[in-house]
Amino acid sequence: MEPFTAYLTERSTDGVTSPTDLFHEIRERGYQGSDLPVRRYVAGPRTGTVEPARGAVASPRKITTWIMLRRGTLKSPRGGTAHRRAAAIPRQR
């Protein structure tokens, strides 16, 4: 399968994404294996091989604490209360 991966990549960028069609094309070029590796190779980019970036997620306990605090008592990491800092942000019109 290794000698045919460049050809498969080239053909898929040309718009041919059918594993069956690609299998028949490389079969004519001398590939002697089964169609399963071709199907897996074609399905790789489709399903997404890049792990999405994930931000830091607060724990449920931390979120509950934020919800249960009285308004104006939540402290901002930059100093002052979060409510006052949010009020200072200019609103877009």
Short mmCIF file of N, CA and C in Angstrom, two decimals, residues 17-51:
data_model
loop_
_atom_site.label_atom_id
_atom_site.label_comp_id
_atom_site.label_asym_id
_atom_site.label_seq_id
_atom_site.Cartn_x
_atom_site.Cartn_y
_atom_site.Cartn_z
N THR A 17 -13.04 10.85 -4.30
CA THR A 17 -13.05 10.42 -2.90
C THR A 17 -13.68 9.05 -2.68
N SER A 18 -14.11 8.42 -3.74
CA SER A 18 -14.73 7.10 -3.61
C SER A 18 -13.63 6.05 -3.40
N PRO A 19 -13.66 5.34 -2.28
CA PRO A 19 -12.65 4.30 -2.05
C PRO A 19 -12.68 3.21 -3.11
N THR A 20 -13.87 2.89 -3.61
CA THR A 20 -13.98 1.84 -4.63
C THR A 20 -13.30 2.28 -5.92
N ASP A 21 -13.54 3.52 -6.34
CA ASP A 21 -12.90 4.01 -7.56
C ASP A 21 -11.38 4.06 -7.40
N LEU A 22 -10.93 4.55 -6.26
CA LEU A 22 -9.49 4.62 -6.02
C LEU A 22 -8.87 3.23 -5.96
N PHE A 23 -9.58 2.29 -5.36
CA PHE A 23 -9.08 0.92 -5.31
C PHE A 23 -8.90 0.35 -6.71
N HIS A 24 -9.88 0.58 -7.59
CA HIS A 24 -9.77 0.07 -8.96
C HIS A 24 -8.63 0.75 -9.72
N GLU A 25 -8.42 2.03 -9.47
CA GLU A 25 -7.34 2.74 -10.14
C GLU A 25 -5.97 2.21 -9.74
N ILE A 26 -5.76 2.01 -8.43
CA ILE A 26 -4.44 1.51 -8.03
C ILE A 26 -4.29 0.02 -8.33
N ARG A 27 -5.40 -0.68 -8.46
CA ARG A 27 -5.34 -2.10 -8.86
C ARG A 27 -4.80 -2.19 -10.29
N GLU A 28 -5.23 -1.25 -11.16
CA GLU A 28 -4.73 -1.21 -12.53
C GLU A 28 -3.25 -0.84 -12.57
N ARG A 29 -2.76 -0.17 -11.55
CA ARG A 29 -1.36 0.25 -11.47
C ARG A 29 -0.49 -0.79 -10.78
N GLY A 30 -1.06 -1.92 -10.37
CA GLY A 30 -0.26 -3.01 -9.83
C GLY A 30 -0.47 -3.33 -8.36
N TYR A 31 -1.41 -2.67 -7.70
CA TYR A 31 -1.68 -2.96 -6.29
C TYR A 31 -2.32 -4.34 -6.20
N GLN A 32 -1.83 -5.18 -5.27
CA GLN A 32 -2.33 -6.55 -5.17
C GLN A 32 -3.03 -6.84 -3.85
N GLY A 33 -3.16 -5.84 -3.00
CA GLY A 33 -3.81 -6.04 -1.70
C GLY A 33 -5.32 -5.94 -1.79
N SER A 34 -5.94 -5.98 -0.62
CA SER A 34 -7.40 -5.88 -0.56
C SER A 34 -7.83 -4.41 -0.55
N ASP A 35 -9.13 -4.20 -0.59
CA ASP A 35 -9.65 -2.83 -0.62
C ASP A 35 -9.74 -2.21 0.77
N LEU A 36 -9.64 -3.00 1.84
CA LEU A 36 -9.79 -2.48 3.19
C LEU A 36 -8.74 -1.42 3.55
N PRO A 37 -7.45 -1.63 3.25
CA PRO A 37 -6.48 -0.56 3.55
C PRO A 37 -6.77 0.73 2.77
N VAL A 38 -7.28 0.60 1.56
CA VAL A 38 -7.62 1.78 0.76
C VAL A 38 -8.78 2.51 1.42
N ARG A 39 -9.77 1.78 1.86
CA ARG A 39 -10.92 2.39 2.54
C ARG A 39 -10.48 3.12 3.82
N ARG A 40 -9.60 2.49 4.58
CA ARG A 40 -9.11 3.13 5.81
C ARG A 40 -8.30 4.37 5.49
N TYR A 41 -7.48 4.31 4.46
CA TYR A 41 -6.66 5.46 4.09
C TYR A 41 -7.52 6.64 3.65
N VAL A 42 -8.55 6.36 2.87
CA VAL A 42 -9.44 7.41 2.39
C VAL A 42 -10.29 7.97 3.53
N ALA A 43 -10.70 7.13 4.47
CA ALA A 43 -11.56 7.56 5.57
C ALA A 43 -10.81 8.39 6.59
N GLY A 44 -9.49 8.29 6.67
CA GLY A 44 -8.70 9.03 7.66
C GLY A 44 -8.93 10.53 7.60
N PRO A 45 -8.67 11.19 6.48
CA PRO A 45 -8.89 12.64 6.42
C PRO A 45 -10.35 13.05 6.54
N ARG A 46 -11.26 12.18 6.13
CA ARG A 46 -12.68 12.50 6.21
C ARG A 46 -13.15 12.64 7.64
N THR A 47 -12.75 11.70 8.48
CA THR A 47 -13.23 11.70 9.85
C THR A 47 -12.52 12.73 10.71
N GLY A 48 -11.44 13.28 10.23
CA GLY A 48 -10.71 14.31 10.98
C GLY A 48 -9.64 13.69 11.84
N THR A 49 -8.41 13.89 11.48
CA THR A 49 -7.31 13.29 12.21
C THR A 49 -6.70 14.27 13.20
N VAL A 50 -7.16 15.51 13.21
CA VAL A 50 -6.62 16.50 14.09
C VAL A 50 -7.51 16.63 15.32
N GLU A 51 -6.91 16.54 16.47
CA GLU A 51 -7.66 16.68 17.72
C GLU A 51 -8.02 18.15 17.91
#
